mmCIF file of C-alpha atoms and ligand atoms in Angstrom:
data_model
loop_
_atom_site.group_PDB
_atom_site.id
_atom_site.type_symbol
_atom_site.label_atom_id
_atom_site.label_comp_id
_atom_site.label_asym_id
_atom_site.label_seq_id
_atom_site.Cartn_x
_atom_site.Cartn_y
_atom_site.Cartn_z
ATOM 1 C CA UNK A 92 34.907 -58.429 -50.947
ATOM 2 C CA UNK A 93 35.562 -60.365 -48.095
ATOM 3 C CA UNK A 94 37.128 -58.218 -45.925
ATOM 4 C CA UNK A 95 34.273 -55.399 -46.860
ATOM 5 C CA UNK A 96 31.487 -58.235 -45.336
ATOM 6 C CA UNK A 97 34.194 -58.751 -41.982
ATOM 7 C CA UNK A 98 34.509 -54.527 -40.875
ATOM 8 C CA UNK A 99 30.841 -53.883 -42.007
ATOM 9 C CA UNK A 100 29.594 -56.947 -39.748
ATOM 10 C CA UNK A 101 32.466 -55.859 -37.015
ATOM 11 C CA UNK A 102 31.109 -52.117 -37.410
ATOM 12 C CA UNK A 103 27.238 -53.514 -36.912
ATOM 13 C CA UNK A 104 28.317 -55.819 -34.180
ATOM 14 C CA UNK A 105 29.943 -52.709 -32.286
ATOM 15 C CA UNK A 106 27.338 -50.206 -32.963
ATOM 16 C CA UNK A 107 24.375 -52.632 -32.392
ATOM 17 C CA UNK A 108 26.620 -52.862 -28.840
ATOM 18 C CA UNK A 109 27.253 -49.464 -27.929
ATOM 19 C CA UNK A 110 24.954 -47.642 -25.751
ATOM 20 C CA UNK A 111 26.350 -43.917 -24.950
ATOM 21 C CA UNK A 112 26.902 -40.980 -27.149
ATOM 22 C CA UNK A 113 30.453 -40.756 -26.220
ATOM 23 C CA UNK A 114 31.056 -44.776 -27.558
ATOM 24 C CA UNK A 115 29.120 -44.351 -30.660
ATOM 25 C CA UNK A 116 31.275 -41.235 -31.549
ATOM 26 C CA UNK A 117 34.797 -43.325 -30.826
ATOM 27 C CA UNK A 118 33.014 -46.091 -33.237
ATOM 28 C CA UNK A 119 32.251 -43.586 -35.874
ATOM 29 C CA UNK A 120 35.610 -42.464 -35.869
ATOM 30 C CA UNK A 121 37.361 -46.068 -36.156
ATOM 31 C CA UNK A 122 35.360 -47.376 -39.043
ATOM 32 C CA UNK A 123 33.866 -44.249 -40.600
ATOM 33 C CA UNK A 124 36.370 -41.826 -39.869
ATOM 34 C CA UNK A 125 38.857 -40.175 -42.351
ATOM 35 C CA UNK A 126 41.518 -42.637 -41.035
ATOM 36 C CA UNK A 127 38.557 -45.439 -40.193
ATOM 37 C CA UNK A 128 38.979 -49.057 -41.495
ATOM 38 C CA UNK A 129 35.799 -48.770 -44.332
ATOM 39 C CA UNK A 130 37.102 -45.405 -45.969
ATOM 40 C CA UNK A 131 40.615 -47.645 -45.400
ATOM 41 C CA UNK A 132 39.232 -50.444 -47.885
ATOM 42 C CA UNK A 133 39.491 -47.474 -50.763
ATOM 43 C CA UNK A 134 42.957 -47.450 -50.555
ATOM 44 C CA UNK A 135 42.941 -50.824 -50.997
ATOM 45 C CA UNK A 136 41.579 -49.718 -54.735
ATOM 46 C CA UNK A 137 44.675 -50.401 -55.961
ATOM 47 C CA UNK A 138 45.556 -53.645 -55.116
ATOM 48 C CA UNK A 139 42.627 -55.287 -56.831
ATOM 49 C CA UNK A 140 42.517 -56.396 -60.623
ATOM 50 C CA UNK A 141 41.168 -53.277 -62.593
ATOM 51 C CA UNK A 142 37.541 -54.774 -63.662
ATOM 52 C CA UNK A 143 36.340 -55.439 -60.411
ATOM 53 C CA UNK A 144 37.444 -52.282 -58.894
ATOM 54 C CA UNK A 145 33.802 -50.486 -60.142
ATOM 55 C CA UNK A 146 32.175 -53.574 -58.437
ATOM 56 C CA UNK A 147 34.273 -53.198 -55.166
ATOM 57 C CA UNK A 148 34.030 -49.785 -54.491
ATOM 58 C CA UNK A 149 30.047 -49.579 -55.211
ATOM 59 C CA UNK A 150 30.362 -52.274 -52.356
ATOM 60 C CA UNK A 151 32.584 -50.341 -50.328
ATOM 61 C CA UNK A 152 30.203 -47.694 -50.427
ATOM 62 C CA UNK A 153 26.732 -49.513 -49.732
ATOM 63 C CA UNK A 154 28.859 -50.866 -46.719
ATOM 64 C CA UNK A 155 29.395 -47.614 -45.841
ATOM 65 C CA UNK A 156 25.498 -46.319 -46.372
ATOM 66 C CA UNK A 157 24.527 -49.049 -44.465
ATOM 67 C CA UNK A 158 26.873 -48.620 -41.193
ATOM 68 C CA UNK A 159 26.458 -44.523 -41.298
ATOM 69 C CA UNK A 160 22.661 -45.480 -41.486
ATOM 70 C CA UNK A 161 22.615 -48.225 -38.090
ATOM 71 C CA UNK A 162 24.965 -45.256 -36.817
ATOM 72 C CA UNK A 163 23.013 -42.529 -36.836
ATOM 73 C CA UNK A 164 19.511 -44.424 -35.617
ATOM 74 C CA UNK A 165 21.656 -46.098 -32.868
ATOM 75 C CA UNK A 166 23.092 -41.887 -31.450
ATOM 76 C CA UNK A 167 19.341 -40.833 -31.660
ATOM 77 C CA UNK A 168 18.546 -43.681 -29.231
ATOM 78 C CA UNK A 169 21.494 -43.165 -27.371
ATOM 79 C CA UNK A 170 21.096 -39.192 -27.378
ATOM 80 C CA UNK A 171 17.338 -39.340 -26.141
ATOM 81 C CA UNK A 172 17.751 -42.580 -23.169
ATOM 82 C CA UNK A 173 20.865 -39.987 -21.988
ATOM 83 C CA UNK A 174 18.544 -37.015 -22.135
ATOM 84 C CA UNK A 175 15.766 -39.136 -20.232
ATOM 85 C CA UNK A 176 18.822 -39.361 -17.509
ATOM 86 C CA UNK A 177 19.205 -36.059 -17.191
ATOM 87 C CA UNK A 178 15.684 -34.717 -17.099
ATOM 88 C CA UNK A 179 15.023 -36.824 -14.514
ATOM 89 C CA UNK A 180 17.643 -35.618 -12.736
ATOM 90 C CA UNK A 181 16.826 -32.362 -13.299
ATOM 91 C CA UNK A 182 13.367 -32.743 -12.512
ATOM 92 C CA UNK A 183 11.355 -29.787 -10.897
ATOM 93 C CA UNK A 184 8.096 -30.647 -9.178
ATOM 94 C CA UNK A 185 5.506 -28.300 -10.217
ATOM 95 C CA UNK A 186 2.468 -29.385 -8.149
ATOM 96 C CA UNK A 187 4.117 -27.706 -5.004
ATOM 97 C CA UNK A 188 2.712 -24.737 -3.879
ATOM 98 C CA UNK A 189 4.450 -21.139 -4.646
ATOM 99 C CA UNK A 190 5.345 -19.441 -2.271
ATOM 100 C CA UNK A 191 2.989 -16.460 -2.069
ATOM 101 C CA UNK A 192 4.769 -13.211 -2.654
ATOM 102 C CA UNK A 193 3.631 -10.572 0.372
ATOM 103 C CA UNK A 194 1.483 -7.784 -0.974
ATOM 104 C CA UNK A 195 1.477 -4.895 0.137
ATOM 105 C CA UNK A 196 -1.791 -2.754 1.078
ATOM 106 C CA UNK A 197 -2.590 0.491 2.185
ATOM 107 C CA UNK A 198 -3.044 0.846 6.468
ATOM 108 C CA UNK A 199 -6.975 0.947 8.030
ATOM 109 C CA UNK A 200 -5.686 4.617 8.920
ATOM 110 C CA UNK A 201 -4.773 5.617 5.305
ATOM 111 C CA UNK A 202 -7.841 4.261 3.641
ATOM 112 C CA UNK A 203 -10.001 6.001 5.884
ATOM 113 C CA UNK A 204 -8.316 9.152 5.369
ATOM 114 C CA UNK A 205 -8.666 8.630 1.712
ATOM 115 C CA UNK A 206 -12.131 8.099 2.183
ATOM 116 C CA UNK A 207 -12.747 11.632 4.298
ATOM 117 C CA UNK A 208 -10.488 13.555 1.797
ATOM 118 C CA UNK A 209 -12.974 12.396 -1.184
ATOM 119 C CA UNK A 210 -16.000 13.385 1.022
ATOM 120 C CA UNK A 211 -14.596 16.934 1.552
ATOM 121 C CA UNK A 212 -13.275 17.054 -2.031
ATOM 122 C CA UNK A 213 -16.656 16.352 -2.949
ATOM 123 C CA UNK A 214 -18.234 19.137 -1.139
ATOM 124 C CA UNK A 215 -16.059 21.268 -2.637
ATOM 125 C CA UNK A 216 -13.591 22.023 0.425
ATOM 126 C CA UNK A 217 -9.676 22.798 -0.452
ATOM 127 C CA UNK A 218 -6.902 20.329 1.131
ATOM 128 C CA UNK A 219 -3.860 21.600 3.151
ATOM 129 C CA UNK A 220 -1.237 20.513 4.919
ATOM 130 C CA UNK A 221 -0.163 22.077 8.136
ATOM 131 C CA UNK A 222 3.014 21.486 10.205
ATOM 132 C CA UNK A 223 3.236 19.023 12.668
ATOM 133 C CA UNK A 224 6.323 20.749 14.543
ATOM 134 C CA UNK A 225 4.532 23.925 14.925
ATOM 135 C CA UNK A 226 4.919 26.949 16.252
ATOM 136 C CA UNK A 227 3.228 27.842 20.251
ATOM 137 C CA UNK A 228 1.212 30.751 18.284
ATOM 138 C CA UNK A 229 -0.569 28.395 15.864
ATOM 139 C CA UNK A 230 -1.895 25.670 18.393
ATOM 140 C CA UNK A 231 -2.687 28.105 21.029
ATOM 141 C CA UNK A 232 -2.677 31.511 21.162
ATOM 142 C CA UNK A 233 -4.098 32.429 17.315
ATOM 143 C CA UNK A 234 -6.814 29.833 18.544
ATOM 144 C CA UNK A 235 -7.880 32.000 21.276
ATOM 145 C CA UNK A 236 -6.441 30.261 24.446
ATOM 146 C CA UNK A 237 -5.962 33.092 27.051
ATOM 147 C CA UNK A 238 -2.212 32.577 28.188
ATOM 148 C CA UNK A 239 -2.300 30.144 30.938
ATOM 149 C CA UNK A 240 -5.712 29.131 30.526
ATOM 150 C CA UNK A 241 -7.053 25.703 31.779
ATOM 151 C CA UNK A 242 -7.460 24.273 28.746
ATOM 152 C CA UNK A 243 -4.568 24.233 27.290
ATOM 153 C CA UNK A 244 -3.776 21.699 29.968
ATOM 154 C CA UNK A 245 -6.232 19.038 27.988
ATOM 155 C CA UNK A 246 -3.503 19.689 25.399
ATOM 156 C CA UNK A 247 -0.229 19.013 27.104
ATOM 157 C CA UNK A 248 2.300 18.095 24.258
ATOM 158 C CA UNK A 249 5.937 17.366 23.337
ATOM 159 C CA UNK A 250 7.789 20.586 23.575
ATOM 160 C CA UNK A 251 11.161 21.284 21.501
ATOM 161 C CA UNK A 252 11.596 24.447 23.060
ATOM 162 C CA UNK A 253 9.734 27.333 24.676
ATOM 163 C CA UNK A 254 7.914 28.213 20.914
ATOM 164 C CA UNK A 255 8.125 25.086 19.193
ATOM 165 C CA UNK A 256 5.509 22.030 20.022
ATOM 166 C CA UNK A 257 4.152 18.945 18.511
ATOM 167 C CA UNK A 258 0.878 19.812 17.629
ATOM 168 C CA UNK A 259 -2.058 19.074 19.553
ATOM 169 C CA UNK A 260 -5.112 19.357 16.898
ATOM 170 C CA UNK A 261 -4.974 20.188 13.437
ATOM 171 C CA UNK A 262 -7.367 23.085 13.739
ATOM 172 C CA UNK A 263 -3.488 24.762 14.106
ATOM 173 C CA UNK A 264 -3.967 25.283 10.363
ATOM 174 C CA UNK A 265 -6.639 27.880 10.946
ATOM 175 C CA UNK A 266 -4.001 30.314 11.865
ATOM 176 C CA UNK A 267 -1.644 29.794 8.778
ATOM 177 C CA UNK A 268 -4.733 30.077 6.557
ATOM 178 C CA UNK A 269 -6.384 33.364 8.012
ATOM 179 C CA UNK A 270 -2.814 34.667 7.349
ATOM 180 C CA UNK A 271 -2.456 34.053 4.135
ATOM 181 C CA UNK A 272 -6.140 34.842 2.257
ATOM 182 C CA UNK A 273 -8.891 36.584 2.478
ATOM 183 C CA UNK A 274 -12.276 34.688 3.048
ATOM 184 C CA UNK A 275 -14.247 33.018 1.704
ATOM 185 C CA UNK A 276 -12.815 29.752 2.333
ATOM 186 C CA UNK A 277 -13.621 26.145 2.811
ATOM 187 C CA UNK A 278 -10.491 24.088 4.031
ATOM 188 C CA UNK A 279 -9.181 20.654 5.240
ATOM 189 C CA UNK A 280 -6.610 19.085 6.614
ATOM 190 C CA UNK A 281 -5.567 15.819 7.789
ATOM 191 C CA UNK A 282 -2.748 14.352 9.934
ATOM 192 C CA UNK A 283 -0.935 13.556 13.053
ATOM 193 C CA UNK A 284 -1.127 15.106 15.898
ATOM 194 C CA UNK A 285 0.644 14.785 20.037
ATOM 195 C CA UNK A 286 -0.520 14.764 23.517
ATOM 196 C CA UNK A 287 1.402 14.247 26.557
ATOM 197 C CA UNK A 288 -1.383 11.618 27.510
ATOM 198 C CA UNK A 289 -1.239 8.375 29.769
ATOM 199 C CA UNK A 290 -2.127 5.699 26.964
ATOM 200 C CA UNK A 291 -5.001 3.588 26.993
ATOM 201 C CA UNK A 292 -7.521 2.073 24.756
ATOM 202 C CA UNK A 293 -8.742 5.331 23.551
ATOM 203 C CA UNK A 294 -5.776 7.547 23.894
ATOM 204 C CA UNK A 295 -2.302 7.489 22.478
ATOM 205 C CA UNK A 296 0.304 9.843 22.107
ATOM 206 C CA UNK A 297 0.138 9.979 19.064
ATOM 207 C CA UNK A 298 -3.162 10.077 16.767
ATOM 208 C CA UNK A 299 -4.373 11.763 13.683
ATOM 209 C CA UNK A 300 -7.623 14.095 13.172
ATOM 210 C CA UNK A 301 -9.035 15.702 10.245
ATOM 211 C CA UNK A 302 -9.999 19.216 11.091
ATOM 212 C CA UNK A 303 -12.257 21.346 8.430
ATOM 213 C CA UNK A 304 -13.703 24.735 8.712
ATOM 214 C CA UNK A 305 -15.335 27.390 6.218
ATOM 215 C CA UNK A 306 -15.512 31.142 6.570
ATOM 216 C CA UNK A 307 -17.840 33.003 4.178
ATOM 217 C CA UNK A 308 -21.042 35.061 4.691
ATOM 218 C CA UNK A 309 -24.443 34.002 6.938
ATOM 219 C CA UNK A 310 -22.319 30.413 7.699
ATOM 220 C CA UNK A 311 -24.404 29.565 10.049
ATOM 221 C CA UNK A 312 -25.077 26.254 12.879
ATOM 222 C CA UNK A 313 -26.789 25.048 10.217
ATOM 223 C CA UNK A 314 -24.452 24.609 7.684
ATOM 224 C CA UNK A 315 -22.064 23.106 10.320
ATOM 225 C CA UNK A 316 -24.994 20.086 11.104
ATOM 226 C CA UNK A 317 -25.250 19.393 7.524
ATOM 227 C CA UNK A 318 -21.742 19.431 6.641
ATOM 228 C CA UNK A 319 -21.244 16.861 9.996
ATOM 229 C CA UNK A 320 -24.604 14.834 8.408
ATOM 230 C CA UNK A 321 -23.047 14.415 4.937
ATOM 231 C CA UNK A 322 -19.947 13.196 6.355
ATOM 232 C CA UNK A 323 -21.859 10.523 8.849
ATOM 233 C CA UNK A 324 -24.182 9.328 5.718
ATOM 234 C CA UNK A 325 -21.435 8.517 3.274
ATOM 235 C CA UNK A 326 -19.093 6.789 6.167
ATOM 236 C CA UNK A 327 -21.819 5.247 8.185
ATOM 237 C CA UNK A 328 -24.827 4.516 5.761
ATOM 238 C CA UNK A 329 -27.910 6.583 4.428
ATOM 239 C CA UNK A 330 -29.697 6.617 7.756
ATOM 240 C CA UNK A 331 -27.037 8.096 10.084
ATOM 241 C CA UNK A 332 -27.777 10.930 12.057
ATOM 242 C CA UNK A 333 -25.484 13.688 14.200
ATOM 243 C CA UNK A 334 -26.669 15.440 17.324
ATOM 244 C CA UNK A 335 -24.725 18.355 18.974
ATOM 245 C CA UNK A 336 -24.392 18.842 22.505
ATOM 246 C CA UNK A 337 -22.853 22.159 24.292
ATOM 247 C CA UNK A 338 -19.089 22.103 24.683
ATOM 248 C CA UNK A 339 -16.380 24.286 25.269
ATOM 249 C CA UNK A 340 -13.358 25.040 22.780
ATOM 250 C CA UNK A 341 -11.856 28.425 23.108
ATOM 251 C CA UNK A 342 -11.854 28.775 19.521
ATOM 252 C CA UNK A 343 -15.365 27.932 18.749
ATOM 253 C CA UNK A 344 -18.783 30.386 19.893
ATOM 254 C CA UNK A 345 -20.945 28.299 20.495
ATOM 255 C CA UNK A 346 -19.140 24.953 20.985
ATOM 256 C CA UNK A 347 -20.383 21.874 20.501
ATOM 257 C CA UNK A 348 -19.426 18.030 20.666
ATOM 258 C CA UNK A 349 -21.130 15.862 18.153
ATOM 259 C CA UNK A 350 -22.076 12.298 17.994
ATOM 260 C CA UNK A 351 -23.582 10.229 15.553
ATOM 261 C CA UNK A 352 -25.754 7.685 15.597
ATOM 262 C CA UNK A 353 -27.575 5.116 12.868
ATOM 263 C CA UNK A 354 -29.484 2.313 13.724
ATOM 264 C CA UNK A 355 -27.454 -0.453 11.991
ATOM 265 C CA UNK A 356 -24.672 0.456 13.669
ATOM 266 C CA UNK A 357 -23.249 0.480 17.893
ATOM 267 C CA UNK A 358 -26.672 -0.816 18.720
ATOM 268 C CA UNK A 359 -28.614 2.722 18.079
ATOM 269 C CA UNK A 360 -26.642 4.125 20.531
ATOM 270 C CA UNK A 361 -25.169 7.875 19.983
ATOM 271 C CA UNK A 362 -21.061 7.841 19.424
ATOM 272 C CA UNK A 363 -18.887 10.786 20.149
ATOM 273 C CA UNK A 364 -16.719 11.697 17.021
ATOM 274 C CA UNK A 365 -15.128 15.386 18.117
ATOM 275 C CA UNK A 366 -15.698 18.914 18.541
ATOM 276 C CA UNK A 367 -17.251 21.665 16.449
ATOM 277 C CA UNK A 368 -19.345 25.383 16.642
ATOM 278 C CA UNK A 369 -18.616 28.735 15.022
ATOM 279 C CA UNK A 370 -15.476 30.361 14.457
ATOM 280 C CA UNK A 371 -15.099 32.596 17.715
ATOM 281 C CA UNK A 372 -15.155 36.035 16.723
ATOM 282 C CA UNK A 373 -12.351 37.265 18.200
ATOM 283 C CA UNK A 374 -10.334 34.921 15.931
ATOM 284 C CA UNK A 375 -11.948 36.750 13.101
ATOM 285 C CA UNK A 376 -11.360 39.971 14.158
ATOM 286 C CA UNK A 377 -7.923 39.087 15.001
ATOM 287 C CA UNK A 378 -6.944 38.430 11.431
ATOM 288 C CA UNK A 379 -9.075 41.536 10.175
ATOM 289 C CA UNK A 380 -12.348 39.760 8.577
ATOM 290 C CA UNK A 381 -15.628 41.673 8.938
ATOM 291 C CA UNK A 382 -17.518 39.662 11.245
ATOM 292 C CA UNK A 383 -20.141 41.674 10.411
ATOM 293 C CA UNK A 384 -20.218 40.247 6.904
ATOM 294 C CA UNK A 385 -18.279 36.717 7.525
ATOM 295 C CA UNK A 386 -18.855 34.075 10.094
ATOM 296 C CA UNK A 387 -17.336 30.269 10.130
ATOM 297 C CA UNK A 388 -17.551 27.011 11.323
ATOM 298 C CA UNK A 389 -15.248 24.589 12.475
ATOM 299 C CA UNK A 390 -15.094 20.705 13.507
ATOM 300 C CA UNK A 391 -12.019 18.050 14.513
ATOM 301 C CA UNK A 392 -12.396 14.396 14.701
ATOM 302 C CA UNK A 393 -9.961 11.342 15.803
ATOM 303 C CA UNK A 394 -9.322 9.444 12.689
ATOM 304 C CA UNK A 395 -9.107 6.260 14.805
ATOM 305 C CA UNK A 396 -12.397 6.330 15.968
ATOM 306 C CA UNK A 397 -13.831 5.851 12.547
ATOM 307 C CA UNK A 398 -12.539 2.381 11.847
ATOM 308 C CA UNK A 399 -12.911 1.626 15.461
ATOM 309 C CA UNK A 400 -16.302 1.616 15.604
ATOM 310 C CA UNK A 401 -17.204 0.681 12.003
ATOM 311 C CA UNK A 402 -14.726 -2.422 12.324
ATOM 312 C CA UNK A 403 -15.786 -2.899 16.050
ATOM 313 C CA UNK A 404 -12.639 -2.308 17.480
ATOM 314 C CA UNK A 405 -12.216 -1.723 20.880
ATOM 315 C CA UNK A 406 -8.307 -0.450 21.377
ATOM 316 C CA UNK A 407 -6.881 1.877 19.043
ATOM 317 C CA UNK A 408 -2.947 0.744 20.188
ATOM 318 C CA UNK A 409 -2.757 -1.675 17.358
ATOM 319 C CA UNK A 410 -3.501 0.603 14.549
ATOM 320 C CA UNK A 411 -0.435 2.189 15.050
ATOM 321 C CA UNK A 412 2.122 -1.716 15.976
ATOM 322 C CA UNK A 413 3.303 -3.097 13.058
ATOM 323 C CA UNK A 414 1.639 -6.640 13.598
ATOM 324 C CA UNK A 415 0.324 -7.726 10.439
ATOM 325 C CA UNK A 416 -1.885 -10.239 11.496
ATOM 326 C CA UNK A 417 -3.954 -7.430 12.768
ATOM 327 C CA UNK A 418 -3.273 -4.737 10.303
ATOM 328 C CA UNK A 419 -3.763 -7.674 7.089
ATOM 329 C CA UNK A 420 -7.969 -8.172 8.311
ATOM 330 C CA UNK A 421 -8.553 -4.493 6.910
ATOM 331 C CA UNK A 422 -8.816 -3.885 3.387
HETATM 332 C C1 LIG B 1970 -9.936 19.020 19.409
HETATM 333 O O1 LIG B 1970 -8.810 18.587 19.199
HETATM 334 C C2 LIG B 1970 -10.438 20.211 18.690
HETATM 335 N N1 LIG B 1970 -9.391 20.788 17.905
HETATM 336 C C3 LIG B 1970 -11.636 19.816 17.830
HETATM 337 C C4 LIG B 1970 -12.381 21.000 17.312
HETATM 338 C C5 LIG B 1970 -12.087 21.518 16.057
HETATM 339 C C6 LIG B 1970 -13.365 21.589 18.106
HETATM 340 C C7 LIG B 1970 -12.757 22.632 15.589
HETATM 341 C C8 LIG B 1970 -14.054 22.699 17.626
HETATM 342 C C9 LIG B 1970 -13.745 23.191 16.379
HETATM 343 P P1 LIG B 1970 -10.551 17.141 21.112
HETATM 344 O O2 LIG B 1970 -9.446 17.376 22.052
HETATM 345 O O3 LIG B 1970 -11.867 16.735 21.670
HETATM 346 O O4 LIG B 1970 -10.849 18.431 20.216
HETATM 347 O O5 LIG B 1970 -10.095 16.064 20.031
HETATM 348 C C10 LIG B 1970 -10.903 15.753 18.915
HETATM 349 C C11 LIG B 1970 -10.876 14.268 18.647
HETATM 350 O O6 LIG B 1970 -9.529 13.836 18.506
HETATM 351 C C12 LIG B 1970 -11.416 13.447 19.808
HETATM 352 O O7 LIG B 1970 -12.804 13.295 19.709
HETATM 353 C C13 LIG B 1970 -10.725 12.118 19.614
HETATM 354 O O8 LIG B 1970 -11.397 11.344 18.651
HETATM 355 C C14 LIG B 1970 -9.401 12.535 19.033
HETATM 356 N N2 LIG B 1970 -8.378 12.504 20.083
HETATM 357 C C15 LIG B 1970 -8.067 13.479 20.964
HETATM 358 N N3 LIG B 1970 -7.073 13.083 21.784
HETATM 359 C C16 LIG B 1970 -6.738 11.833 21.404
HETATM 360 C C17 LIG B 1970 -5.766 10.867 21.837
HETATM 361 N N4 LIG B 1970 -4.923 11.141 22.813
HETATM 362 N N5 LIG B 1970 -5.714 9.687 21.215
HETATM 363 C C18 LIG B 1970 -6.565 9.413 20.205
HETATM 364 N N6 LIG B 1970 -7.485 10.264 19.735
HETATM 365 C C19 LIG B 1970 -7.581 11.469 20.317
#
């Protein structure tokens, strides 16, 4: 009985000692272990007078109970002061700020394009899309330009060869549409387009317009102004209103250039936006529509100019740099 008292006090002594995982586990082994000194006293069984063997090994055993018990309360102890270790180590700081992730938007250009595409939508005019490399005929001659008239010098562009051209306006599409159907018609497009042009604020070499016309019967000046109006109200506000003044375009009898004015807005004063008047009839007859029954109208603006002057912008060059610290103030 002794000896049980000595290893369960040694075993106590040890455990009550030990402070890591890895030394409680090497104690567990030596005195609890298959080959460990208190299982060990049972083969001592034999060796001891018959009618105290019940007595020793219910001792052996409560020994036993006792040192598995102070065991496994000393690993728990042990297990969570290592883990404390290591998530300190491991520790992430959560109170510094994430790095933002850099969302993307759609460009000032595109928006406003959206915008005009809904307005024409609206109205109930079709959208098309026009090449951009296009052919001498479309830009110029099924537009009415007499060969080697003046005006085609306005419109000096970037030539591939002797028939092919980056456009100049996207009233090219006129061409490809009289072509293909009959009247009536109400169309739109939007996109790029190229001059050969010395750069400045207002000029680039490359720009975008929407151009929109309509052919169908007793489309008149009229039509045209209130088209141009509806267009002004839902981009510049309620009270916006367009005036025309006389301009040439070979494709357009009469011609006009239109600005628009509100009084919110560029101090009251009147802004350009393009150019605009009635189909020219010999573009009519050309394609074989009864100008006697059909007339049209047609108008072209810059796209840049809209956020230009609604954002107060006085260069258009940065719309079209990558520099996201100008591009990011537009939403
Ligand atoms: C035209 O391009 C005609 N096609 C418009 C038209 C259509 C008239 C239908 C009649 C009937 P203009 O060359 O004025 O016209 O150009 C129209 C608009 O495009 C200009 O008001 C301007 O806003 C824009 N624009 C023209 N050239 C440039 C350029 N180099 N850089 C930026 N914007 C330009």
């Amino acid at each position: 009985m002794d000896s049980i008292a000595t290893i369960e006090s040694a075993a106590l002594g040890s455990i009550a000692g030990a402070s890591s995982t890895e030394a409680l586990k090497a104690l567990h082994s030596q005195f609890l272990g298959k080959s460990g000194s208190i299982p060990g006293l049972m083969k001592t069984l034999g060796t001891i007078p018959a009618d105290e063997r019940p007595a020793f090994g219910k001792a052996v055993n409560e020994a036993k109970m006792r040192v598995e018990e102070a065991y496994e309360l000393a690993l728990a102890a042990a297990k969570s002061a290592e883990q404390a270790i290591q998530f300190e180590a491991e520790r992430l700081d959560i109170t510094m700020p994430a790095r933002q992730p850099n969302a993307g938007r759609e460009h000032i250009l595109q928006l406003t394009m959206n915008r005009i595409k809904e307005v024409f939508v609206g109205m109930g005019f079709e959208y098309g899309e026009s090449p951009e490399l296009e052919d001498f005929k479309y830009n110029f001659d099924a537009l009415n330009y007499p060969p080697d008239h003046p005006a085609m010098d306005d419109q000096d562009t970037f030539y591939i060869n002797d028939k092919l051209l980056l456009r100049t306006q996207c009233t090219a599409m006129q061409g490809h549409i009289f072509e293909e159907r009959e009247p009536p018609f109400r169309m739109f497009t939007i996109g790029k387009c190229f001059r050969n042009e010395a750069v400045d604020r207002t000029h680039s070499h490359t720009f975008h317009q929407v151009d929109v016309f309509m052919v169908d019967e007793g489309v008149s000046m009229a039509n045209l102004k209130w088209t141009l109006r509806e267009l002004a109200r839902t981009m510049f506000g309620e009270e916006a209103t367009v005036r025309f003044r006389p301009d040439f375009f070979p494709f357009v009898e009469p011609g006009v250039d239109y600005a628009i004015s509100t009084p919110k807005l560029f101090n009251g004063k009147w802004v350009e936006l393009g150019g605009a008047g009635l189909i020219h009839p010999n573009i009519l007859e050309k394609y074989g529509i009864d100008t006697e029954k059909y007339s049209g109208f047609a108008f072209g603006l810059g796209i840049e100019r809209i956020p230009m002057m609604a954002r107060g912008v006085d260069d258009l060059r940065p719309f079209m740099d990558n520099d996201f610290r100008f591009l990011s103030q537009f939403r």
